[in-house]
Amino acid sequence: MQTERIVGEIVRTPERLEVVAGVAVFAATPDGCFYAIRERRTKRRTLKIKGMLSAPFETVEAGETYEQAVARTFKEEIVTGFPTPQLGPRLCSMCFSEGVWLHAYLIEVDARFNATTGLGGEDIEPYGWVHSSLVENAPRGLFRPGNREIVASFRAYQQEGENFKPRVYFTTSDYITEEEYCSAEGRC
């Protein structure tokens, strides 16, 4: 498994700490809108409950770089038949659970485009363009954990420009409780 070593504000992540890597694609317009999907399944390990909104997240496949995983995720979960825009900076890295890390990348787009879910349609459905301020002010549970951290990092990127350094979060602010999983799984 490839483990990227990052310097600056991001702590070096030894391979033994990153067991499962994932990427988030934050396709955003200059005015702060990003493309969101709706989750169709509940999955504890990756902190999602059916119905939550999210920027597209995907697991990095064996032999894939983070950048290749972002390009695949864009094609599978955002749009098919549209060339993948140039990959922007890494916005942040966050720990979802022990050994499960998500690395969020920005894809800057000039304007909103019509998106259709591709191969990832089994687990997700298209939702549409959402302004990032909605995430900042949303009640807990509307957005999948990790989205607040991605939006906060995107805001920092917009403000800091060339001085931006990717953020690291060792936990997410919207952690899902056992009761919430139990309810989502119909066991309560």
GROMACS .gro file of C-alpha atoms in nm:
model
  188
    1MET     CA    1   0.000   0.000   0.000
    2GLN     CA    2   0.127   0.343  -0.089
    3THR     CA    3   0.150   0.589   0.196
    4GLU     CA    4   0.220   0.947   0.102
    5ARG     CA    5   0.455   1.130   0.336
    6ILE     CA    6   0.351   1.490   0.376
    7VAL     CA    7   0.541   1.773   0.540
    8GLY     CA    8   0.423   2.102   0.681
    9GLU     CA    9   0.112   2.108   0.898
   10ILE     CA   10   0.028   1.749   0.814
   11VAL     CA   11   0.178   1.493   1.048
   12ARG     CA   12   0.370   1.211   0.882
   13THR     CA   13   0.147   0.905   0.865
   14PRO     CA   14   0.332   0.575   0.911
   15GLU     CA   15   0.190   0.286   0.710
   16ARG     CA   16   0.093   0.107   1.029
   17LEU     CA   17  -0.150   0.391   1.109
   18GLU     CA   18  -0.316   0.409   0.767
   19VAL     CA   19  -0.480   0.076   0.696
   20VAL     CA   20  -0.754   0.202   0.466
   21ALA     CA   21  -0.716   0.519   0.258
   22GLY     CA   22  -0.994   0.709   0.092
   23VAL     CA   23  -1.028   1.026  -0.111
   24ALA     CA   24  -1.292   1.296  -0.127
   25VAL     CA   25  -1.358   1.495  -0.442
   26PHE     CA   26  -1.457   1.850  -0.360
   27ALA     CA   27  -1.562   1.983  -0.703
   28ALA     CA   28  -1.625   2.351  -0.627
   29THR     CA   29  -1.709   2.672  -0.809
   30PRO     CA   30  -1.545   3.006  -0.723
   31ASP     CA   31  -1.862   3.117  -0.540
   32GLY     CA   32  -1.835   2.824  -0.297
   33CYS     CA   33  -2.084   2.573  -0.440
   34PHE     CA   34  -1.980   2.208  -0.452
   35TYR     CA   35  -2.128   1.896  -0.605
   36ALA     CA   36  -2.299   1.668  -0.352
   37ILE     CA   37  -2.431   1.314  -0.366
   38ARG     CA   38  -2.678   1.134  -0.137
   39GLU     CA   39  -2.572   0.810   0.031
   40ARG     CA   40  -2.788   0.504  -0.042
   41ARG     CA   41  -2.631   0.272   0.218
   42THR     CA   42  -2.527   0.275   0.581
   43LYS     CA   43  -2.166   0.173   0.640
   44ARG     CA   44  -2.010   0.209   0.985
   45ARG     CA   45  -1.641   0.184   0.896
   46THR     CA   46  -1.663   0.482   0.660
   47LEU     CA   47  -1.907   0.683   0.872
   48LYS     CA   48  -2.210   0.702   0.649
   49ILE     CA   49  -2.582   0.662   0.698
   50LYS     CA   50  -2.832   0.621   0.419
   51GLY     CA   51  -2.974   0.960   0.317
   52MET     CA   52  -2.676   1.173   0.422
   53LEU     CA   53  -2.542   1.430   0.175
   54SER     CA   54  -2.173   1.443   0.098
   55ALA     CA   55  -1.897   1.537  -0.137
   56PRO     CA   56  -1.811   1.207  -0.313
   57PHE     CA   57  -1.580   0.980  -0.108
   58GLU     CA   58  -1.418   0.664  -0.240
   59THR     CA   59  -1.168   0.404  -0.117
   60VAL     CA   60  -0.825   0.404  -0.282
   61GLU     CA   61  -0.782   0.076  -0.468
   62ALA     CA   62  -0.468  -0.139  -0.446
   63GLY     CA   63  -0.187   0.007  -0.658
   64GLU     CA   64  -0.367   0.338  -0.707
   65THR     CA   65  -0.224   0.677  -0.610
   66TYR     CA   66  -0.447   0.928  -0.436
   67GLU     CA   67  -0.452   1.134  -0.755
   68GLN     CA   68  -0.564   0.835  -0.964
   69ALA     CA   69  -0.835   0.759  -0.708
   70VAL     CA   70  -0.962   1.119  -0.731
   71ALA     CA   71  -0.981   1.099  -1.112
   72ARG     CA   72  -1.165   0.763  -1.090
   73THR     CA   73  -1.404   0.897  -0.827
   74PHE     CA   74  -1.483   1.202  -1.041
   75LYS     CA   75  -1.565   0.980  -1.339
   76GLU     CA   76  -1.761   0.722  -1.138
   77GLU     CA   77  -1.949   0.933  -0.889
   78ILE     CA   78  -1.984   1.280  -1.036
   79VAL     CA   79  -2.002   1.271  -1.412
   80THR     CA   80  -1.950   1.039  -1.703
   81GLY     CA   81  -1.846   1.155  -2.049
   82PHE     CA   82  -1.694   1.478  -1.914
   83PRO     CA   83  -1.315   1.519  -1.903
   84THR     CA   84  -1.176   1.522  -1.550
   85PRO     CA   85  -1.073   1.878  -1.466
   86GLN     CA   86  -0.724   1.945  -1.338
   87LEU     CA   87  -0.667   1.822  -0.984
   88GLY     CA   88  -0.624   2.102  -0.734
   89PRO     CA   89  -0.455   2.093  -0.396
   90ARG     CA   90  -0.515   1.853  -0.113
   91LEU     CA   91  -0.745   2.040   0.124
   92CYS     CA   92  -0.715   1.814   0.425
   93SER     CA   93  -0.662   1.469   0.568
   94MET     CA   94  -0.876   1.325   0.844
   95CYS     CA   95  -0.900   1.011   1.052
   96PHE     CA   96  -1.245   0.850   1.037
   97SER     CA   97  -1.167   0.565   1.270
   98GLU     CA   98  -0.856   0.378   1.374
   99GLY     CA   99  -0.656   0.319   1.055
  100VAL     CA  100  -0.915   0.477   0.821
  101TRP     CA  101  -0.798   0.805   0.666
  102LEU     CA  102  -0.967   1.032   0.412
  103HIS     CA  103  -0.770   1.275   0.194
  104ALA     CA  104  -0.982   1.553   0.039
  105TYR     CA  105  -0.879   1.715  -0.289
  106LEU     CA  106  -1.015   2.023  -0.459
  107ILE     CA  107  -1.122   2.024  -0.822
  108GLU     CA  108  -1.195   2.382  -0.921
  109VAL     CA  109  -1.463   2.420  -1.187
  110ASP     CA  110  -1.563   2.749  -1.351
  111ALA     CA  111  -1.935   2.689  -1.331
  112ARG     CA  112  -2.190   2.432  -1.226
  113PHE     CA  113  -2.235   2.155  -1.480
  114ASN     CA  114  -2.499   1.888  -1.520
  115ALA     CA  115  -2.373   1.581  -1.342
  116THR     CA  116  -2.488   1.223  -1.355
  117THR     CA  117  -2.364   0.942  -1.137
  118GLY     CA  118  -2.165   0.681  -1.317
  119LEU     CA  119  -2.054   0.342  -1.190
  120GLY     CA  120  -2.092   0.443  -0.824
  121GLY     CA  121  -2.469   0.474  -0.864
  122GLU     CA  122  -2.529   0.159  -0.660
  123ASP     CA  123  -2.416   0.325  -0.337
  124ILE     CA  124  -2.502   0.686  -0.419
  125GLU     CA  125  -2.747   0.901  -0.608
  126PRO     CA  126  -2.695   1.249  -0.747
  127TYR     CA  127  -2.809   1.536  -0.531
  128GLY     CA  128  -2.673   1.849  -0.701
  129TRP     CA  129  -2.489   2.169  -0.627
  130VAL     CA  130  -2.487   2.289  -0.266
  131HIS     CA  131  -2.341   2.609  -0.127
  132SER     CA  132  -2.067   2.537   0.127
  133SER     CA  133  -2.236   2.766   0.382
  134LEU     CA  134  -2.517   2.508   0.405
  135VAL     CA  135  -2.265   2.256   0.544
  136GLU     CA  136  -2.133   2.506   0.797
  137ASN     CA  137  -2.484   2.577   0.927
  138ALA     CA  138  -2.647   2.236   0.878
  139PRO     CA  139  -2.786   2.035   1.167
  140ARG     CA  140  -2.578   1.735   1.268
  141GLY     CA  141  -2.665   1.432   1.058
  142LEU     CA  142  -2.760   1.609   0.733
  143PHE     CA  143  -2.406   1.578   0.594
  144ARG     CA  144  -2.174   1.281   0.622
  145PRO     CA  145  -1.896   1.327   0.879
  146GLY     CA  146  -1.591   1.492   0.726
  147ASN     CA  147  -1.779   1.745   0.513
  148ARG     CA  148  -1.752   2.024   0.772
  149GLU     CA  149  -1.376   1.972   0.785
  150ILE     CA  150  -1.351   1.976   0.405
  151VAL     CA  151  -1.552   2.299   0.383
  152ALA     CA  152  -1.344   2.462   0.660
  153SER     CA  153  -1.027   2.365   0.470
  154PHE     CA  154  -1.174   2.500   0.144
  155ARG     CA  155  -1.252   2.832   0.317
  156ALA     CA  156  -0.894   2.845   0.448
  157TYR     CA  157  -0.764   2.774   0.096
  158GLN     CA  158  -0.973   3.062  -0.043
  159GLN     CA  159  -0.844   3.300   0.225
  160GLU     CA  160  -0.480   3.195   0.236
  161GLY     CA  161  -0.412   3.146  -0.136
  162GLU     CA  162  -0.048   3.052  -0.202
  163ASN     CA  163   0.022   3.029   0.172
  164PHE     CA  164  -0.235   2.751   0.220
  165LYS     CA  165  -0.122   2.432   0.392
  166PRO     CA  166  -0.349   2.124   0.400
  167ARG     CA  167  -0.521   2.069   0.731
  168VAL     CA  168  -0.513   1.752   0.940
  169TYR     CA  169  -0.800   1.635   1.159
  170PHE     CA  170  -0.758   1.340   1.392
  171THR     CA  171  -1.134   1.311   1.433
  172THR     CA  172  -1.444   1.450   1.264
  173SER     CA  173  -1.685   1.692   1.424
  174ASP     CA  174  -1.997   1.498   1.323
  175TYR     CA  175  -1.918   1.154   1.463
  176ILE     CA  176  -2.210   0.908   1.433
  177THR     CA  177  -2.332   0.755   1.759
  178GLU     CA  178  -2.419   0.389   1.814
  179GLU     CA  179  -2.783   0.492   1.862
  180GLU     CA  180  -2.785   0.664   1.521
  181TYR     CA  181  -2.642   0.354   1.350
  182CYS     CA  182  -2.888   0.131   1.534
  183SER     CA  183  -3.179   0.346   1.418
  184ALA     CA  184  -3.050   0.361   1.058
  185GLU     CA  185  -3.009  -0.016   1.049
  186GLY     CA  186  -3.359  -0.073   1.190
  187ARG     CA  187  -3.235  -0.255   1.501
  188CYS     CA  188  -3.371  -0.019   1.768
   0.00000   0.00000   0.00000
